[in-house]
Structures are given as C-alpha cells and as structure tokens.
Short mmCIF file of C-alpha atoms and ligand atoms in Angstrom, two decimals:
data_model
loop_
_atom_site.label_atom_id
_atom_site.label_comp_id
_atom_site.label_asym_id
_atom_site.label_seq_id
_atom_site.Cartn_x
_atom_site.Cartn_y
_atom_site.Cartn_z
CA MET A 1 0.00 0.00 0.00
CA THR A 2 1.18 3.56 -0.64
CA GLN A 3 1.45 6.04 2.23
CA ASP A 4 -1.69 7.79 0.97
CA GLU A 5 -3.58 4.49 0.99
CA LEU A 6 -2.48 3.91 4.59
CA LYS A 7 -3.67 7.40 5.52
CA GLN A 8 -6.99 6.76 3.79
CA ALA A 9 -7.42 3.49 5.67
CA VAL A 10 -6.90 5.09 9.11
CA ALA A 11 -9.12 8.00 8.13
CA ARG A 12 -11.97 5.61 7.31
CA ALA A 13 -11.33 3.62 10.51
CA ALA A 14 -11.71 6.82 12.55
CA LEU A 15 -15.36 7.10 11.49
CA ARG A 16 -16.18 4.36 14.01
CA HIS A 17 -15.07 6.73 16.79
CA VAL A 18 -17.30 9.63 15.76
CA VAL A 19 -20.16 10.06 18.24
CA PRO A 20 -23.31 10.54 16.12
CA ASP A 21 -25.23 13.81 16.35
CA THR A 22 -22.51 15.65 18.30
CA VAL A 23 -19.91 18.27 17.42
CA ILE A 24 -16.70 16.66 16.14
CA GLY A 25 -13.25 18.21 16.59
CA VAL A 26 -11.24 18.10 13.38
CA GLY A 27 -7.48 18.66 13.06
CA THR A 28 -5.27 19.56 10.13
CA GLY A 29 -3.03 17.82 7.61
CA SER A 30 -3.05 15.35 4.74
CA THR A 31 -4.34 12.45 6.89
CA VAL A 32 -7.10 14.65 8.29
CA ASN A 33 -8.03 15.70 4.75
CA PHE A 34 -8.83 12.04 4.05
CA PHE A 35 -10.79 11.94 7.31
CA ILE A 36 -12.84 14.99 6.31
CA ASP A 37 -13.64 13.36 2.97
CA ALA A 38 -14.69 10.18 4.79
CA LEU A 39 -16.74 12.18 7.30
CA ALA A 40 -18.78 13.58 4.42
CA THR A 41 -20.19 10.08 3.84
CA MET A 42 -21.93 10.29 7.26
CA ARG A 43 -22.68 14.02 7.08
CA ALA A 44 -26.30 13.57 8.16
CA ARG A 45 -25.08 12.17 11.53
CA VAL A 46 -22.60 15.03 12.18
CA ARG A 47 -24.17 17.92 14.05
CA ALA A 48 -21.26 20.26 13.22
CA ALA A 49 -17.46 20.52 13.49
CA VAL A 50 -14.89 22.71 15.18
CA SER A 51 -11.67 22.87 13.23
CA SER A 52 -8.01 23.61 13.94
CA SER A 53 -7.31 25.57 10.75
CA GLU A 54 -8.81 27.70 8.02
CA ARG A 55 -7.80 24.94 5.53
CA SER A 56 -9.75 22.25 7.34
CA SER A 57 -12.72 24.58 7.85
CA GLU A 58 -12.87 25.27 4.10
CA ARG A 59 -12.76 21.57 3.29
CA LEU A 60 -15.48 20.78 5.83
CA ARG A 61 -17.74 23.51 4.48
CA ALA A 62 -17.13 22.35 0.91
CA HIS A 63 -18.62 19.01 2.01
CA GLY A 64 -21.63 20.76 3.54
CA ILE A 65 -20.51 20.25 7.15
CA GLU A 66 -21.19 23.26 9.37
CA VAL A 67 -18.13 24.69 11.17
CA LEU A 68 -18.69 26.32 14.56
CA ASP A 69 -16.50 28.67 16.56
CA LEU A 70 -15.18 26.89 19.65
CA ASN A 71 -16.80 29.57 21.82
CA GLN A 72 -20.21 28.40 20.63
CA VAL A 73 -19.64 24.79 21.65
CA GLU A 74 -20.23 23.15 25.01
CA ARG A 75 -19.05 19.63 24.36
CA ILE A 76 -16.64 17.92 21.96
CA PRO A 77 -16.75 14.18 22.64
CA VAL A 78 -14.04 13.36 20.07
CA TYR A 79 -11.15 15.16 18.38
CA VAL A 80 -9.53 13.48 15.36
CA ASP A 81 -6.10 14.64 14.24
CA GLY A 82 -2.82 13.39 12.79
CA ALA A 83 0.71 13.67 14.19
CA ASP A 84 4.25 14.07 12.94
CA GLU A 85 5.58 11.59 15.52
CA ILE A 86 3.97 9.56 18.28
CA ASP A 87 5.84 7.70 21.03
CA PRO A 88 4.87 4.51 22.91
CA GLY A 89 3.13 6.56 25.64
CA GLY A 90 0.90 8.52 23.23
CA ALA A 91 2.94 11.74 23.40
CA MET A 92 3.23 13.46 20.03
CA ILE A 93 5.06 16.05 18.02
CA LYS A 94 2.54 18.06 16.01
CA GLY A 95 2.59 21.25 13.98
CA GLY A 96 4.20 20.12 10.75
CA GLY A 97 1.29 21.90 9.07
CA GLY A 98 1.64 24.91 11.36
CA ALA A 99 -1.75 24.53 13.05
CA LEU A 100 -0.39 23.52 16.46
CA THR A 101 -1.98 26.28 18.55
CA ARG A 102 -5.56 25.66 17.52
CA GLU A 103 -4.86 21.92 17.58
CA LYS A 104 -3.76 22.14 21.19
CA ILE A 105 -6.77 24.23 22.16
CA ILE A 106 -9.26 21.80 20.65
CA ALA A 107 -7.37 18.75 21.94
CA GLU A 108 -7.61 20.20 25.45
CA ALA A 109 -11.32 20.91 25.03
CA ALA A 110 -12.15 17.45 23.70
CA GLU A 111 -13.05 14.45 25.84
CA ARG A 112 -11.16 11.98 23.64
CA PHE A 113 -8.21 12.48 21.26
CA VAL A 114 -8.14 9.98 18.40
CA CYS A 115 -4.79 10.19 16.61
CA ILE A 116 -4.68 8.89 13.03
CA VAL A 117 -1.26 8.05 11.58
CA ASP A 118 0.52 5.73 9.21
CA SER A 119 3.15 3.53 10.80
CA SER A 120 6.03 5.79 9.69
CA LYS A 121 4.99 8.17 12.51
CA LEU A 122 5.65 5.65 15.31
CA VAL A 123 8.94 6.39 17.09
CA PRO A 124 10.59 5.09 20.27
CA VAL A 125 11.71 8.63 21.26
CA LEU A 126 10.37 11.96 19.95
CA GLY A 127 12.69 14.46 18.26
CA SER A 128 13.81 13.25 14.85
CA PHE A 129 11.03 15.40 13.39
CA PRO A 130 11.93 19.04 14.13
CA LEU A 131 9.77 20.37 16.98
CA PRO A 132 7.50 23.22 15.78
CA VAL A 133 7.22 26.19 18.14
CA GLU A 134 4.80 29.05 17.38
CA VAL A 135 6.25 32.42 18.42
CA VAL A 136 5.07 36.01 18.56
CA PRO A 137 7.17 37.67 15.80
CA MET A 138 8.69 40.40 18.03
CA ALA A 139 10.04 37.74 20.42
CA ARG A 140 11.46 35.43 17.76
CA GLU A 141 15.19 36.02 18.32
CA ARG A 142 14.89 35.99 22.14
CA VAL A 143 12.98 32.72 21.96
CA ARG A 144 15.50 31.33 19.51
CA ALA A 145 18.33 31.98 21.96
CA ARG A 146 16.42 30.26 24.77
CA LEU A 147 15.71 27.24 22.57
CA ARG A 148 19.42 26.97 21.75
CA GLU A 149 20.08 26.82 25.51
CA SER A 150 17.80 23.76 25.58
CA GLY A 151 20.10 22.03 23.12
CA GLY A 152 18.11 22.53 19.93
CA ASP A 153 18.80 24.27 16.64
CA PRO A 154 15.76 26.49 15.91
CA VAL A 155 15.19 27.29 12.22
CA LEU A 156 12.63 29.88 11.09
CA ARG A 157 9.96 28.42 8.80
CA GLU A 158 10.54 30.90 5.98
CA GLY A 159 7.53 32.62 4.42
CA PHE A 160 5.04 30.96 6.76
CA VAL A 161 2.49 32.82 8.90
CA THR A 162 0.12 30.90 11.15
CA ASP A 163 -3.65 31.39 11.19
CA ASN A 164 -2.98 33.46 14.34
CA GLY A 165 -0.51 35.82 12.61
CA ASN A 166 2.59 34.33 14.23
CA GLN A 167 5.79 32.61 13.06
CA ILE A 168 7.12 29.06 13.50
CA LEU A 169 10.56 27.99 14.66
CA ASP A 170 11.32 24.34 13.81
CA VAL A 171 13.73 23.02 16.43
CA HIS A 172 16.14 20.42 15.07
CA GLY A 173 18.47 18.09 16.94
CA LEU A 174 16.37 17.30 20.03
CA ARG A 175 16.07 13.87 21.60
CA ILE A 176 12.99 14.20 23.78
CA GLU A 177 13.17 11.58 26.53
CA HIS A 178 10.78 13.42 28.87
CA PRO A 179 8.22 15.16 26.65
CA ALA A 180 5.84 16.40 29.39
CA GLU A 181 8.72 17.98 31.31
CA LEU A 182 10.09 19.72 28.18
CA GLU A 183 6.60 20.89 27.21
CA SER A 184 6.09 22.49 30.65
CA ARG A 185 9.53 24.10 30.62
CA LEU A 186 9.22 25.62 27.13
CA ASN A 187 5.70 26.85 27.93
CA GLN A 188 7.32 29.22 30.47
CA ILE A 189 9.34 31.16 27.85
CA PRO A 190 7.73 34.54 27.11
CA GLY A 191 6.94 34.88 23.42
CA ILE A 192 6.23 31.20 22.87
CA VAL A 193 2.58 30.82 21.99
CA THR A 194 2.55 27.04 21.66
CA VAL A 195 5.06 24.20 21.73
CA GLY A 196 4.24 21.40 19.30
CA LEU A 197 4.68 18.79 22.02
CA PHE A 198 1.41 17.11 22.94
CA ALA A 199 2.44 15.17 26.03
CA ARG A 200 0.52 16.74 28.91
CA ARG A 201 -2.59 16.14 26.82
CA GLY A 202 -1.55 13.29 24.55
CA ALA A 203 -3.61 10.91 22.45
CA ASP A 204 -6.17 8.65 24.11
CA ILE A 205 -6.00 6.21 21.23
CA ALA A 206 -3.98 5.94 18.02
CA LEU A 207 -5.20 4.30 14.85
CA VAL A 208 -2.11 3.18 12.97
CA GLY A 209 -2.13 2.24 9.30
CA GLY A 210 0.50 -0.35 8.40
CA ALA A 211 1.16 -3.28 6.10
CA ASP A 212 -1.17 -5.49 8.20
CA GLY A 213 -4.06 -3.02 8.10
CA VAL A 214 -5.23 -0.60 10.79
CA THR A 215 -4.34 -1.37 14.40
CA GLN A 216 -5.52 0.46 17.51
CA ARG A 217 -3.34 1.49 20.46
CA ASP A 218 -4.98 2.62 23.70
CA PHE A 219 -3.17 5.03 25.98
CA ASP A 220 -5.84 5.80 28.57
C1 5RP B 1 -0.57 19.94 11.45
C2 5RP B 1 -0.27 18.69 12.18
C3 5RP B 1 -0.53 17.41 11.48
O1 5RP B 1 -1.36 16.61 12.24
C4 5RP B 1 0.78 16.72 11.26
O2 5RP B 1 1.67 17.60 10.60
C5 5RP B 1 0.61 15.45 10.42
O3 5RP B 1 0.25 15.80 9.12
P1 5RP B 1 0.05 14.73 7.97
O4 5RP B 1 -1.21 13.99 8.27
O5 5RP B 1 -0.03 15.56 6.71
O6 5RP B 1 1.26 13.83 7.96
O7 5RP B 1 0.14 18.68 13.32
O8 5RP B 1 -0.19 21.08 12.18
#
C-alpha cells in the first residue's frame, strides 16, 4: 500500500469513533483531509465541526458540514487529528502543518483524542522530526536563543504565517526523553505561543495504518 492508501485506511477507521449527532473536533493535515472526505459520507449524523485551521474549515464547508466557533460549543466528545511523531506513551510532536496552537486548544477541550497516523509516525523517542514552536514575531530572536540553551537548533519556517498571525521555529536536533517535562519548561518562555509537544494532553488512542491493516493502540 502507498502512504496515501495507509492514511486513507486510518481516516476511514476513525469514522467508528465519531459520536453521532454531536460536534466533532477536526485537526489539520493530509491524513485529516482524508478523514474529512470520509466524514462527508456520514454528514447527516454530524451535528457540526470545530476545526483547527482555516484549511480544514474550508474543506469541511465544501462538504456541507457546518463549522462552529469553539466559543459556541459546550461539548466535543471526540477530536480526530494526525501527528508528525507519536511515542509509545501517546505523546506526540505536532505542527508540521503549522496549526499547532488551535490543535492544542481543541485537543484540550475534547473528551477523547483519536490520533490517526501511518506507521512511519511511530517512534521510540520523539525528536527526529523538528519540533515546531509558534512564536510572537517580536520575540522570535529571544525565543531562539532560549531554545538553543535547551540544546536545539531552531530554524525559522521561511515565508510561513500561522492562522494566528505568528511565526514558526522548527527546532532540530532534540532527543525528547521526557516530553511532558520539556513541554512544561518551554511553555514558560515569554513569546512562545505554543510548543508542538502534545504530552501533557496526549492521544487517548492511536489508529495506525500499516502493512497489516489498521491497528488500535490505547493510551488511557
Ligand atoms: C498539522 C499537524 C498534522 O497533524 C501533522 O503535521 C501530520 O500531518 P500529515 O497527516 O499531513 O502527515 O500537526 O499542524
């Protein structure tokens, strides 16, 4: 199977986790795009969606699925999103698509995080994928210096502006043995809006597409 076929398979498998007639949380990325397309097949049972990016919102609306502002929503039973890396404890690096801030907000608001990945995203230790960090532009160089002190090599994502009007530093060269501790520490640096480590609120389950089909890992 190609990587796209694996992504399509996990996207379809995620439909079983959608709670009918409720608001679904929808992430961002190529795997999620397949999920949105699959979700359209059960559109009548989806009350509405909240989405982590303008791109995903557009795609949802194009399928006739209503997109609500998070402030209008009381309950999100399930949030479905991809990841750039996921470790054996369900901690993830996210933000390859630059949507990490809204992803983290919706993940926190949701009762259950269903992560959909192909098997290439499974890693024993996070950090081979550069860690995305969203920064307020005026603080970029101060934050960069602080990230270097943490042992990483932060590289500006050239020509990219987030949906929130900020910039992204991609931090190379980290080996993240204690993701929750690093997430808490980096969260203290003024000017950092969001760290693309999802460890304090990791995945509850992962659906993993591999050569043997889709397997489920439970973390809760
Ligand atoms: C976007 C993300 C995505 O979930 C992550 O980059 C994975 O994307 P893809 O499904 O395209 O591999 O965090 O900000």
